[in-house]
mmCIF file of N, CA and C and ligand atoms in Angstrom:
data_model
loop_
_atom_site.group_PDB
_atom_site.id
_atom_site.type_symbol
_atom_site.label_atom_id
_atom_site.label_comp_id
_atom_site.label_asym_id
_atom_site.label_seq_id
_atom_site.Cartn_x
_atom_site.Cartn_y
_atom_site.Cartn_z
ATOM 1 N N MET Z 1 5.511 27.176 -61.208
ATOM 2 C CA MET Z 1 4.745 26.974 -59.967
ATOM 3 C C MET Z 1 5.370 25.817 -59.189
ATOM 4 N N HIS Z 2 5.533 26.014 -57.861
ATOM 5 C CA HIS Z 2 6.154 24.963 -57.052
ATOM 6 C C HIS Z 2 5.174 24.435 -56.014
ATOM 7 N N ASP Z 3 5.597 23.404 -55.319
ATOM 8 C CA ASP Z 3 4.767 22.758 -54.298
ATOM 9 C C ASP Z 3 4.824 23.556 -52.986
ATOM 10 N N ILE Z 4 4.024 23.174 -52.007
ATOM 11 C CA ILE Z 4 4.110 23.746 -50.662
ATOM 12 C C ILE Z 4 5.347 23.133 -50.002
ATOM 13 N N ARG Z 5 6.348 23.974 -49.715
ATOM 14 C CA ARG Z 5 7.642 23.436 -49.277
ATOM 15 C C ARG Z 5 7.955 23.678 -47.815
ATOM 16 N N ASN Z 6 7.465 24.783 -47.269
ATOM 17 C CA ASN Z 6 7.912 25.183 -45.926
ATOM 18 C C ASN Z 6 6.898 26.109 -45.267
ATOM 19 N N ARG Z 7 7.259 26.608 -44.101
ATOM 20 C CA ARG Z 7 6.349 27.467 -43.339
ATOM 21 C C ARG Z 7 5.998 28.746 -44.098
ATOM 22 N N ALA Z 8 6.963 29.293 -44.809
ATOM 23 C CA ALA Z 8 6.691 30.523 -45.560
ATOM 24 C C ALA Z 8 5.592 30.275 -46.596
ATOM 25 N N ASP Z 9 5.629 29.114 -47.247
ATOM 26 C CA ASP Z 9 4.586 28.768 -48.221
ATOM 27 C C ASP Z 9 3.235 28.601 -47.532
ATOM 28 N N ILE Z 10 3.265 27.973 -46.367
ATOM 29 C CA ILE Z 10 2.023 27.777 -45.607
ATOM 30 C C ILE Z 10 1.446 29.136 -45.195
ATOM 31 N N ASP Z 11 2.309 30.035 -44.736
ATOM 32 C CA ASP Z 11 1.839 31.367 -44.340
ATOM 33 C C ASP Z 11 1.202 32.091 -45.528
ATOM 34 N N GLN Z 12 1.807 31.934 -46.688
ATOM 35 C CA GLN Z 12 1.245 32.555 -47.896
ATOM 36 C C GLN Z 12 -0.133 31.964 -48.210
ATOM 37 N N LEU Z 13 -0.231 30.637 -48.063
ATOM 38 C CA LEU Z 13 -1.508 29.960 -48.289
ATOM 39 C C LEU Z 13 -2.570 30.467 -47.317
ATOM 40 N N VAL Z 14 -2.230 30.520 -46.033
ATOM 41 C CA VAL Z 14 -3.177 30.949 -45.001
ATOM 42 C C VAL Z 14 -3.637 32.389 -45.264
ATOM 43 N N GLU Z 15 -2.687 33.279 -45.532
ATOM 44 C CA GLU Z 15 -3.056 34.683 -45.748
ATOM 45 C C GLU Z 15 -3.928 34.865 -46.975
ATOM 46 N N THR Z 16 -3.578 34.181 -48.053
ATOM 47 C CA THR Z 16 -4.359 34.321 -49.289
ATOM 48 C C THR Z 16 -5.755 33.734 -49.104
ATOM 49 N N PHE Z 17 -5.798 32.549 -48.490
ATOM 50 C CA PHE Z 17 -7.081 31.879 -48.262
ATOM 51 C C PHE Z 17 -7.997 32.734 -47.392
ATOM 52 N N TYR Z 18 -7.489 33.205 -46.246
ATOM 53 C CA TYR Z 18 -8.349 33.976 -45.345
ATOM 54 C C TYR Z 18 -8.724 35.333 -45.923
ATOM 55 N N GLY Z 19 -7.881 35.874 -46.795
ATOM 56 C CA GLY Z 19 -8.252 37.079 -47.519
ATOM 57 C C GLY Z 19 -9.547 36.860 -48.283
ATOM 58 N N ARG Z 20 -9.651 35.714 -48.913
ATOM 59 C CA ARG Z 20 -10.863 35.366 -49.667
ATOM 60 C C ARG Z 20 -12.023 35.044 -48.739
ATOM 61 N N VAL Z 21 -11.714 34.299 -47.684
ATOM 62 C CA VAL Z 21 -12.758 33.874 -46.741
ATOM 63 C C VAL Z 21 -13.429 35.094 -46.089
ATOM 64 N N PHE Z 22 -12.623 36.027 -45.613
ATOM 65 C CA PHE Z 22 -13.169 37.171 -44.885
ATOM 66 C C PHE Z 22 -14.099 38.006 -45.762
ATOM 67 N N SER Z 23 -13.819 38.052 -47.060
ATOM 68 C CA SER Z 23 -14.659 38.887 -47.927
ATOM 69 C C SER Z 23 -15.757 38.072 -48.628
ATOM 70 N N ASP Z 24 -15.886 36.797 -48.270
ATOM 71 C CA ASP Z 24 -16.915 35.961 -48.883
ATOM 72 C C ASP Z 24 -18.266 36.208 -48.202
ATOM 73 N N GLU Z 25 -19.322 36.401 -49.026
ATOM 74 C CA GLU Z 25 -20.611 36.779 -48.424
ATOM 75 C C GLU Z 25 -21.260 35.640 -47.638
ATOM 76 N N LEU Z 26 -20.939 34.381 -48.000
ATOM 77 C CA LEU Z 26 -21.569 33.228 -47.339
ATOM 78 C C LEU Z 26 -20.875 32.839 -46.027
ATOM 79 N N ILE Z 27 -19.559 32.894 -45.989
ATOM 80 C CA ILE Z 27 -18.861 32.461 -44.769
ATOM 81 C C ILE Z 27 -18.065 33.582 -44.081
ATOM 82 N N GLY Z 28 -17.822 34.670 -44.781
ATOM 83 C CA GLY Z 28 -17.050 35.775 -44.198
ATOM 84 C C GLY Z 28 -17.594 36.239 -42.854
ATOM 85 N N PRO Z 29 -18.934 36.498 -42.781
ATOM 86 C CA PRO Z 29 -19.508 37.028 -41.535
ATOM 87 C C PRO Z 29 -19.313 36.105 -40.324
ATOM 88 N N ILE Z 30 -19.173 34.792 -40.561
ATOM 89 C CA ILE Z 30 -18.953 33.875 -39.432
ATOM 90 C C ILE Z 30 -17.607 34.210 -38.778
ATOM 91 N N PHE Z 31 -16.642 34.555 -39.599
ATOM 92 C CA PHE Z 31 -15.314 34.895 -39.086
ATOM 93 C C PHE Z 31 -15.288 36.309 -38.513
ATOM 94 N N THR Z 32 -15.859 37.248 -39.261
ATOM 95 C CA THR Z 32 -15.723 38.654 -38.870
ATOM 96 C C THR Z 32 -16.741 39.065 -37.803
ATOM 97 N N LEU Z 33 -17.968 38.523 -37.889
ATOM 98 C CA LEU Z 33 -19.016 38.954 -36.952
ATOM 99 C C LEU Z 33 -19.271 37.965 -35.820
ATOM 100 N N VAL Z 34 -19.429 36.683 -36.154
ATOM 101 C CA VAL Z 34 -19.776 35.692 -35.121
ATOM 102 C C VAL Z 34 -18.572 35.412 -34.219
ATOM 103 N N ALA Z 35 -17.435 35.025 -34.827
ATOM 104 C CA ALA Z 35 -16.266 34.649 -34.013
ATOM 105 C C ALA Z 35 -15.320 35.829 -33.786
ATOM 106 N N GLN Z 36 -15.457 36.869 -34.596
ATOM 107 C CA GLN Z 36 -14.583 38.052 -34.521
ATOM 108 C C GLN Z 36 -13.110 37.649 -34.424
ATOM 109 N N VAL Z 37 -12.732 36.876 -35.438
ATOM 110 C CA VAL Z 37 -11.384 36.329 -35.513
ATOM 111 C C VAL Z 37 -10.355 37.445 -35.719
ATOM 112 N N LYS Z 38 -9.277 37.365 -34.965
ATOM 113 C CA LYS Z 38 -8.202 38.352 -35.119
ATOM 114 C C LYS Z 38 -7.068 37.734 -35.932
ATOM 115 N N PRO Z 39 -6.819 38.277 -37.126
ATOM 116 C CA PRO Z 39 -5.792 37.698 -37.997
ATOM 117 C C PRO Z 39 -4.439 37.536 -37.305
ATOM 118 N N GLU Z 40 -4.058 38.481 -36.465
ATOM 119 C CA GLU Z 40 -2.706 38.435 -35.884
ATOM 120 C C GLU Z 40 -2.497 37.241 -34.944
ATOM 121 N N THR Z 41 -3.592 36.719 -34.373
ATOM 122 C CA THR Z 41 -3.436 35.513 -33.553
ATOM 123 C C THR Z 41 -3.897 34.261 -34.297
ATOM 124 N N HIS Z 42 -4.914 34.431 -35.162
ATOM 125 C CA HIS Z 42 -5.499 33.270 -35.855
ATOM 126 C C HIS Z 42 -4.558 32.730 -36.937
ATOM 127 N N PHE Z 43 -3.917 33.619 -37.696
ATOM 128 C CA PHE Z 43 -3.084 33.161 -38.815
ATOM 129 C C PHE Z 43 -1.888 32.317 -38.360
ATOM 130 N N PRO Z 44 -1.150 32.751 -37.334
ATOM 131 C CA PRO Z 44 -0.039 31.893 -36.870
ATOM 132 C C PRO Z 44 -0.516 30.530 -36.368
ATOM 133 N N LEU Z 45 -1.698 30.528 -35.734
ATOM 134 C CA LEU Z 45 -2.274 29.281 -35.232
ATOM 135 C C LEU Z 45 -2.583 28.333 -36.391
ATOM 136 N N LEU Z 46 -3.145 28.902 -37.465
ATOM 137 C CA LEU Z 46 -3.465 28.074 -38.629
ATOM 138 C C LEU Z 46 -2.206 27.608 -39.338
ATOM 139 N N GLY Z 47 -1.181 28.462 -39.322
ATOM 140 C CA GLY Z 47 0.112 28.051 -39.858
ATOM 141 C C GLY Z 47 0.630 26.840 -39.093
ATOM 142 N N ASP Z 48 0.505 26.900 -37.762
ATOM 143 C CA ASP Z 48 0.922 25.767 -36.921
ATOM 144 C C ASP Z 48 0.120 24.516 -37.272
ATOM 145 N N PHE Z 49 -1.181 24.700 -37.455
ATOM 146 C CA PHE Z 49 -2.068 23.572 -37.785
ATOM 147 C C PHE Z 49 -1.608 22.894 -39.076
ATOM 148 N N TRP Z 50 -1.394 23.692 -40.122
ATOM 149 C CA TRP Z 50 -1.038 23.103 -41.423
ATOM 150 C C TRP Z 50 0.384 22.559 -41.441
ATOM 151 N N GLU Z 51 1.251 23.165 -40.654
ATOM 152 C CA GLU Z 51 2.612 22.637 -40.544
ATOM 153 C C GLU Z 51 2.582 21.260 -39.879
ATOM 154 N N THR Z 52 1.697 21.125 -38.907
ATOM 155 C CA THR Z 52 1.530 19.844 -38.212
ATOM 156 C C THR Z 52 0.963 18.792 -39.162
ATOM 157 N N ILE Z 53 -0.087 19.183 -39.888
ATOM 158 C CA ILE Z 53 -0.756 18.251 -40.801
ATOM 159 C C ILE Z 53 0.162 17.839 -41.962
ATOM 160 N N LEU Z 54 0.793 18.829 -42.581
ATOM 161 C CA LEU Z 54 1.524 18.541 -43.830
ATOM 162 C C LEU Z 54 2.959 18.071 -43.592
ATOM 163 N N PHE Z 55 3.602 18.635 -42.579
ATOM 164 C CA PHE Z 55 5.015 18.316 -42.390
ATOM 165 C C PHE Z 55 5.296 17.542 -41.108
ATOM 166 N N GLY Z 56 4.212 17.111 -40.426
ATOM 167 C CA GLY Z 56 4.390 16.301 -39.224
ATOM 168 C C GLY Z 56 5.089 17.037 -38.098
ATOM 169 N N GLN Z 57 5.074 18.376 -38.148
ATOM 170 C CA GLN Z 57 5.661 19.145 -37.045
ATOM 171 C C GLN Z 57 4.672 19.157 -35.899
ATOM 172 N N ASN Z 58 5.157 18.977 -34.703
ATOM 173 C CA ASN Z 58 4.273 18.901 -33.548
ATOM 174 C C ASN Z 58 4.026 20.295 -32.969
ATOM 175 N N ARG Z 59 3.299 21.134 -33.727
ATOM 176 C CA ARG Z 59 3.128 22.528 -33.304
ATOM 177 C C ARG Z 59 1.710 22.876 -32.865
ATOM 178 N N TYR Z 60 0.735 22.255 -33.503
ATOM 179 C CA TYR Z 60 -0.652 22.600 -33.180
ATOM 180 C C TYR Z 60 -1.174 21.691 -32.082
ATOM 181 N N HIS Z 61 -1.648 22.285 -30.988
ATOM 182 C CA HIS Z 61 -2.146 21.471 -29.876
ATOM 183 C C HIS Z 61 -3.587 21.808 -29.528
ATOM 184 N N GLY Z 62 -4.301 22.429 -30.465
ATOM 185 C CA GLY Z 62 -5.697 22.801 -30.210
ATOM 186 C C GLY Z 62 -6.640 21.639 -30.497
ATOM 187 N N ASN Z 63 -7.915 21.914 -30.385
ATOM 188 C CA ASN Z 63 -8.938 20.926 -30.682
ATOM 189 C C ASN Z 63 -9.883 21.499 -31.746
ATOM 190 N N VAL Z 64 -9.611 21.137 -32.985
ATOM 191 C CA VAL Z 64 -10.342 21.711 -34.124
ATOM 192 C C VAL Z 64 -11.835 21.393 -34.027
ATOM 193 N N ILE Z 65 -12.139 20.136 -33.668
ATOM 194 C CA ILE Z 65 -13.545 19.723 -33.614
ATOM 195 C C ILE Z 65 -14.306 20.581 -32.594
ATOM 196 N N LEU Z 66 -13.746 20.660 -31.405
ATOM 197 C CA LEU Z 66 -14.396 21.410 -30.328
ATOM 198 C C LEU Z 66 -14.629 22.876 -30.709
ATOM 199 N N LYS Z 67 -13.637 23.485 -31.353
ATOM 200 C CA LYS Z 67 -13.768 24.888 -31.794
ATOM 201 C C LYS Z 67 -14.986 25.065 -32.687
ATOM 202 N N HIS Z 68 -15.172 24.106 -33.604
ATOM 203 C CA HIS Z 68 -16.279 24.240 -34.552
ATOM 204 C C HIS Z 68 -17.612 23.830 -33.930
ATOM 205 N N VAL Z 69 -17.569 22.955 -32.925
ATOM 206 C CA VAL Z 69 -18.796 22.636 -32.186
ATOM 207 C C VAL Z 69 -19.270 23.905 -31.461
ATOM 208 N N ASP Z 70 -18.349 24.584 -30.789
ATOM 209 C CA ASP Z 70 -18.693 25.844 -30.108
ATOM 210 C C ASP Z 70 -19.300 26.851 -31.079
ATOM 211 N N LEU Z 71 -18.643 26.937 -32.219
ATOM 212 C CA LEU Z 71 -19.085 27.876 -33.250
ATOM 213 C C LEU Z 71 -20.490 27.511 -33.742
ATOM 214 N N HIS Z 72 -20.673 26.213 -33.979
ATOM 215 C CA HIS Z 72 -21.945 25.686 -34.483
ATOM 216 C C HIS Z 72 -23.083 25.981 -33.504
ATOM 217 N N LEU Z 73 -22.765 25.952 -32.202
ATOM 218 C CA LEU Z 73 -23.792 26.232 -31.199
ATOM 219 C C LEU Z 73 -24.156 27.721 -31.193
ATOM 220 N N LYS Z 74 -23.214 28.563 -31.605
ATOM 221 C CA LYS Z 74 -23.500 29.999 -31.708
ATOM 222 C C LYS Z 74 -24.302 30.291 -32.963
ATOM 223 N N GLN Z 75 -23.846 29.682 -34.063
ATOM 224 C CA GLN Z 75 -24.562 29.844 -35.334
ATOM 225 C C GLN Z 75 -24.385 28.569 -36.155
ATOM 226 N N ALA Z 76 -25.526 27.894 -36.446
ATOM 227 C CA ALA Z 76 -25.480 26.596 -37.125
ATOM 228 C C ALA Z 76 -24.740 26.694 -38.459
ATOM 229 N N LEU Z 77 -23.709 25.885 -38.618
ATOM 230 C CA LEU Z 77 -22.937 25.869 -39.861
ATOM 231 C C LEU Z 77 -23.647 24.968 -40.881
ATOM 232 N N GLN Z 78 -23.838 25.483 -42.078
ATOM 233 C CA GLN Z 78 -24.606 24.798 -43.123
ATOM 234 C C GLN Z 78 -23.676 24.048 -44.082
ATOM 235 N N PRO Z 79 -24.191 22.950 -44.695
ATOM 236 C CA PRO Z 79 -23.399 22.226 -45.693
ATOM 237 C C PRO Z 79 -22.860 23.141 -46.802
ATOM 238 N N ALA Z 80 -23.685 24.097 -47.241
ATOM 239 C CA ALA Z 80 -23.247 25.005 -48.315
ATOM 240 C C ALA Z 80 -22.049 25.843 -47.863
ATOM 241 N N GLN Z 81 -21.978 26.104 -46.562
ATOM 242 C CA GLN Z 81 -20.855 26.896 -46.049
ATOM 243 C C GLN Z 81 -19.578 26.055 -46.013
ATOM 244 N N PHE Z 82 -19.730 24.775 -45.682
ATOM 245 C CA PHE Z 82 -18.572 23.882 -45.745
ATOM 246 C C PHE Z 82 -18.085 23.732 -47.183
ATOM 247 N N GLU Z 83 -19.032 23.635 -48.119
ATOM 248 C CA GLU Z 83 -18.646 23.542 -49.533
ATOM 249 C C GLU Z 83 -17.884 24.778 -49.974
ATOM 250 N N ARG Z 84 -18.356 25.937 -49.532
ATOM 251 C CA ARG Z 84 -17.690 27.189 -49.911
ATOM 252 C C ARG Z 84 -16.282 27.225 -49.321
ATOM 253 N N TRP Z 85 -16.185 26.832 -48.037
ATOM 254 C CA TRP Z 85 -14.869 26.811 -47.367
ATOM 255 C C TRP Z 85 -13.895 25.955 -48.172
ATOM 256 N N THR Z 86 -14.300 24.719 -48.483
ATOM 257 C CA THR Z 86 -13.368 23.810 -49.164
ATOM 258 C C THR Z 86 -13.090 24.271 -50.593
ATOM 259 N N SER Z 87 -14.099 24.811 -51.281
ATOM 260 C CA SER Z 87 -13.805 25.231 -52.651
ATOM 261 C C SER Z 87 -12.863 26.432 -52.659
ATOM 262 N N LEU Z 88 -13.019 27.356 -51.712
ATOM 263 C CA LEU Z 88 -12.082 28.495 -51.631
ATOM 264 C C LEU Z 88 -10.677 28.012 -51.274
ATOM 265 N N PHE Z 89 -10.611 27.029 -50.392
ATOM 266 C CA PHE Z 89 -9.308 26.499 -49.984
ATOM 267 C C PHE Z 89 -8.601 25.838 -51.174
ATOM 268 N N CYS Z 90 -9.333 24.976 -51.883
ATOM 269 C CA CYS Z 90 -8.734 24.257 -53.020
ATOM 270 C C CYS Z 90 -8.366 25.222 -54.145
ATOM 271 N N LEU Z 91 -9.235 26.215 -54.354
ATOM 272 C CA LEU Z 91 -8.967 27.229 -55.384
ATOM 273 C C LEU Z 91 -7.675 27.993 -55.071
ATOM 274 N N THR Z 92 -7.514 28.340 -53.805
ATOM 275 C CA THR Z 92 -6.325 29.087 -53.374
ATOM 276 C C THR Z 92 -5.070 28.236 -53.591
ATOM 277 N N ILE Z 93 -5.145 26.973 -53.216
ATOM 278 C CA ILE Z 93 -4.000 26.079 -53.415
ATOM 279 C C ILE Z 93 -3.649 25.996 -54.893
ATOM 280 N N ASP Z 94 -4.667 25.763 -55.725
ATOM 281 C CA ASP Z 94 -4.402 25.594 -57.163
ATOM 282 C C ASP Z 94 -3.821 26.862 -57.787
ATOM 283 N N LYS Z 95 -4.168 28.007 -57.234
ATOM 284 C CA LYS Z 95 -3.664 29.280 -57.748
ATOM 285 C C LYS Z 95 -2.183 29.446 -57.400
ATOM 286 N N LEU Z 96 -1.785 28.934 -56.223
ATOM 287 C CA LEU Z 96 -0.438 29.214 -55.715
ATOM 288 C C LEU Z 96 0.559 28.068 -55.871
ATOM 289 N N PHE Z 97 0.065 26.816 -55.758
ATOM 290 C CA PHE Z 97 0.992 25.683 -55.665
ATOM 291 C C PHE Z 97 0.573 24.522 -56.547
ATOM 292 N N ALA Z 98 1.550 23.680 -56.843
ATOM 293 C CA ALA Z 98 1.274 22.436 -57.568
ATOM 294 C C ALA Z 98 2.262 21.379 -57.109
ATOM 295 N N GLY Z 99 1.755 20.163 -56.882
ATOM 296 C CA GLY Z 99 2.628 19.067 -56.466
ATOM 297 C C GLY Z 99 1.929 18.164 -55.460
ATOM 298 N N PRO Z 100 2.611 17.139 -55.003
ATOM 299 C CA PRO Z 100 2.026 16.153 -54.088
ATOM 300 C C PRO Z 100 1.549 16.769 -52.766
ATOM 301 N N MET Z 101 2.329 17.716 -52.229
ATOM 302 C CA MET Z 101 1.947 18.334 -50.959
ATOM 303 C C MET Z 101 0.686 19.184 -51.137
ATOM 304 N N ALA Z 102 0.589 19.864 -52.262
ATOM 305 C CA ALA Z 102 -0.597 20.669 -52.573
ATOM 306 C C ALA Z 102 -1.831 19.760 -52.668
ATOM 307 N N GLU Z 103 -1.663 18.615 -53.322
ATOM 308 C CA GLU Z 103 -2.767 17.650 -53.444
ATOM 309 C C GLU Z 103 -3.146 17.119 -52.065
ATOM 310 N N ASN Z 104 -2.119 16.817 -51.274
ATOM 311 C CA ASN Z 104 -2.317 16.315 -49.911
ATOM 312 C C ASN Z 104 -3.123 17.321 -49.076
ATOM 313 N N ALA Z 105 -2.770 18.596 -49.184
ATOM 314 C CA ALA Z 105 -3.461 19.632 -48.410
ATOM 315 C C ALA Z 105 -4.946 19.693 -48.787
ATOM 316 N N LYS Z 106 -5.238 19.585 -50.074
ATOM 317 C CA LYS Z 106 -6.640 19.623 -50.522
ATOM 318 C C LYS Z 106 -7.401 18.413 -49.986
ATOM 319 N N THR Z 107 -6.760 17.252 -50.052
ATOM 320 C CA THR Z 107 -7.413 16.031 -49.547
ATOM 321 C C THR Z 107 -7.681 16.142 -48.049
ATOM 322 N N ARG Z 108 -6.675 16.629 -47.304
ATOM 323 C CA ARG Z 108 -6.834 16.747 -45.854
ATOM 324 C C ARG Z 108 -7.941 17.741 -45.508
ATOM 325 N N ALA Z 109 -8.033 18.830 -46.264
ATOM 326 C CA ALA Z 109 -9.082 19.831 -46.007
ATOM 327 C C ALA Z 109 -10.468 19.234 -46.269
ATOM 328 N N ARG Z 110 -10.591 18.500 -47.378
ATOM 329 C CA ARG Z 110 -11.888 17.875 -47.701
ATOM 330 C C ARG Z 110 -12.277 16.847 -46.645
ATOM 331 N N THR Z 111 -11.304 16.054 -46.211
ATOM 332 C CA THR Z 111 -11.578 15.038 -45.190
ATOM 333 C C THR Z 111 -12.017 15.710 -43.895
ATOM 334 N N MET Z 112 -11.261 16.735 -43.489
ATOM 335 C CA MET Z 112 -11.587 17.432 -42.250
ATOM 336 C C MET Z 112 -12.976 18.065 -42.336
ATOM 337 N N SER Z 113 -13.327 18.572 -43.496
ATOM 338 C CA SER Z 113 -14.642 19.166 -43.693
ATOM 339 C C SER Z 113 -15.737 18.109 -43.483
ATOM 340 N N MET Z 114 -15.522 16.910 -44.005
ATOM 341 C CA MET Z 114 -16.510 15.835 -43.848
ATOM 342 C C MET Z 114 -16.600 15.380 -42.399
ATOM 343 N N VAL Z 115 -15.447 15.263 -41.763
ATOM 344 C CA VAL Z 115 -15.430 14.843 -40.354
ATOM 345 C C VAL Z 115 -16.166 15.876 -39.491
ATOM 346 N N LEU Z 116 -15.868 17.143 -39.715
ATOM 347 C CA LEU Z 116 -16.521 18.205 -38.947
ATOM 348 C C LEU Z 116 -18.029 18.165 -39.132
ATOM 349 N N GLN Z 117 -18.465 18.033 -40.385
ATOM 350 C CA GLN Z 117 -19.909 18.008 -40.657
ATOM 351 C C GLN Z 117 -20.570 16.812 -39.993
ATOM 352 N N ALA Z 118 -19.893 15.659 -40.029
ATOM 353 C CA ALA Z 118 -20.438 14.458 -39.387
ATOM 354 C C ALA Z 118 -20.582 14.682 -37.878
ATOM 355 N N LYS Z 119 -19.573 15.303 -37.285
ATOM 356 C CA LYS Z 119 -19.612 15.568 -35.838
ATOM 357 C C LYS Z 119 -20.749 16.519 -35.490
ATOM 358 N N LEU Z 120 -20.897 17.573 -36.263
ATOM 359 C CA LEU Z 120 -21.949 18.555 -35.980
ATOM 360 C C LEU Z 120 -23.319 17.937 -36.161
ATOM 361 N N HIS Z 121 -23.427 17.048 -37.150
ATOM 362 C CA HIS Z 121 -24.676 16.350 -37.426
ATOM 363 C C HIS Z 121 -25.050 15.460 -36.234
ATOM 364 N N THR Z 122 -24.076 14.714 -35.740
ATOM 365 C CA THR Z 122 -24.290 13.835 -34.577
ATOM 366 C C THR Z 122 -24.700 14.667 -33.368
ATOM 367 N N LEU Z 123 -24.000 15.783 -33.205
ATOM 368 C CA LEU Z 123 -24.274 16.682 -32.083
ATOM 369 C C LEU Z 123 -25.728 17.162 -32.117
ATOM 370 N N ALA Z 124 -26.216 17.504 -33.310
ATOM 371 C CA ALA Z 124 -27.574 18.021 -33.456
ATOM 372 C C ALA Z 124 -28.613 16.969 -33.066
ATOM 373 N N GLN Z 125 -28.234 15.680 -33.179
ATOM 374 C CA GLN Z 125 -29.189 14.612 -32.867
ATOM 375 C C GLN Z 125 -29.075 14.121 -31.431
ATOM 376 N N THR Z 126 -28.070 14.630 -30.714
ATOM 377 C CA THR Z 126 -27.882 14.226 -29.323
ATOM 378 C C THR Z 126 -28.647 15.195 -28.427
ATOM 379 N N PRO Z 127 -29.551 14.676 -27.552
ATOM 380 C CA PRO Z 127 -30.275 15.603 -26.685
ATOM 381 C C PRO Z 127 -29.294 16.346 -25.771
ATOM 382 N N ALA Z 128 -29.570 17.588 -25.533
ATOM 383 C CA ALA Z 128 -28.708 18.371 -24.644
ATOM 384 C C ALA Z 128 -28.761 17.784 -23.244
ATOM 385 N N HIS Z 129 -27.614 17.682 -22.599
ATOM 386 C CA HIS Z 129 -27.665 17.184 -21.229
ATOM 387 C C HIS Z 129 -27.374 18.347 -20.269
ATOM 388 N N HIS Z 130 -27.992 18.265 -19.111
ATOM 389 C CA HIS Z 130 -27.829 19.349 -18.144
ATOM 390 C C HIS Z 130 -27.164 18.809 -16.888
ATOM 391 N N ASP Z 131 -25.974 19.250 -16.620
ATOM 392 C CA ASP Z 131 -25.348 18.869 -15.352
ATOM 393 C C ASP Z 131 -24.366 19.938 -14.902
HETATM 394 C C1 HEM I 1 -18.171 26.102 -42.824
HETATM 395 C C2 HEM I 1 -16.863 25.878 -42.724
HETATM 396 C C3 HEM I 1 -16.004 26.518 -41.674
HETATM 397 C C4 HEM I 1 -16.200 27.678 -40.980
HETATM 398 C C5 HEM I 1 -17.336 28.677 -41.123
HETATM 399 C C6 HEM I 1 -15.098 27.813 -40.061
HETATM 400 C C7 HEM I 1 -14.934 28.858 -39.178
HETATM 401 C C8 HEM I 1 -13.946 28.956 -38.226
HETATM 402 C C9 HEM I 1 -13.830 30.009 -37.242
HETATM 403 C C10 HEM I 1 -14.791 31.198 -37.130
HETATM 404 C C11 HEM I 1 -12.758 29.740 -36.475
HETATM 405 C C12 HEM I 1 -12.256 30.561 -35.273
HETATM 406 C C13 HEM I 1 -12.909 30.040 -34.046
HETATM 407 C C14 HEM I 1 -12.486 30.795 -32.806
HETATM 408 O O1 HEM I 1 -11.284 31.063 -32.635
HETATM 409 O O2 HEM I 1 -13.369 31.132 -32.010
HETATM 410 C C15 HEM I 1 -12.166 28.533 -36.990
HETATM 411 C C16 HEM I 1 -11.029 27.948 -36.482
HETATM 412 C C17 HEM I 1 -10.339 26.928 -37.119
HETATM 413 N N1 HEM I 1 -10.742 26.256 -38.240
HETATM 414 FE FE1 HEM I 1 -12.505 26.470 -39.191
HETATM 415 N N2 HEM I 1 -14.243 26.758 -40.204
HETATM 416 C C18 HEM I 1 -14.739 25.944 -41.190
HETATM 417 C C19 HEM I 1 -14.180 24.795 -41.662
HETATM 418 C C20 HEM I 1 -12.920 24.361 -41.351
HETATM 419 C C21 HEM I 1 -12.270 23.215 -41.943
HETATM 420 C C22 HEM I 1 -12.869 22.303 -43.017
HETATM 421 C C23 HEM I 1 -11.051 23.106 -41.374
HETATM 422 C C24 HEM I 1 -10.051 22.025 -41.671
HETATM 423 C C25 HEM I 1 -8.933 22.159 -42.222
HETATM 424 C C26 HEM I 1 -10.919 24.201 -40.410
HETATM 425 C C27 HEM I 1 -9.816 24.457 -39.621
HETATM 426 C C28 HEM I 1 -9.783 25.343 -38.571
HETATM 427 C C29 HEM I 1 -8.702 25.426 -37.602
HETATM 428 C C30 HEM I 1 -7.429 24.600 -37.574
HETATM 429 C C31 HEM I 1 -9.057 26.420 -36.677
HETATM 430 C C32 HEM I 1 -8.262 26.880 -35.440
HETATM 431 C C33 HEM I 1 -8.828 26.153 -34.239
HETATM 432 C C34 HEM I 1 -8.177 26.608 -32.930
HETATM 433 O O3 HEM I 1 -8.400 27.749 -32.515
HETATM 434 O O4 HEM I 1 -7.447 25.811 -32.324
HETATM 435 N N3 HEM I 1 -12.076 24.929 -40.433
HETATM 436 N N4 HEM I 1 -12.913 28.068 -38.042
#
């Protein structure tokens, strides 16, 4: 077993992970029904995201927080769903890769999960403004 080395490894990670996510009863429907994510556009975008995070490539220019805020307003994301997301992600990594980069990816995913939840929590406590 080797570490996450390049884009091809990241693509394998993304495809395997989302394969599990889409068929998961707790979070799958958010992707397939609520957001109706299209793998052919979403997977390359996520590859760009992880390439940026792990290898410092300047490829992803989206706003992850905003995407999930929008999603949260459509359907409230629950702590149990974040736990499922991160456990599926870490499980997928452990199945495919081993090494410092693999550990780094798991840490970054857990951190991002906490940051996202904190943001959504703050959002829920902020009164809606109308302008
Ligand atoms: C409950 C947990 C989560 C759910 C249900 C979820 C769901 C989704 C969905 C449905 C989209 C597509 C949104 C759209 O295109 O309209 C998305 C995008 C994305 N998610 Fe998550 N997500 C979760 C957690 C995370 C975490 C922890 C990360 C951090 C690594 C993450 C990273 C991303 C990225 C990078 C995108 C692409 C954003 C873009 O379009 O620029 N997600 N997520």
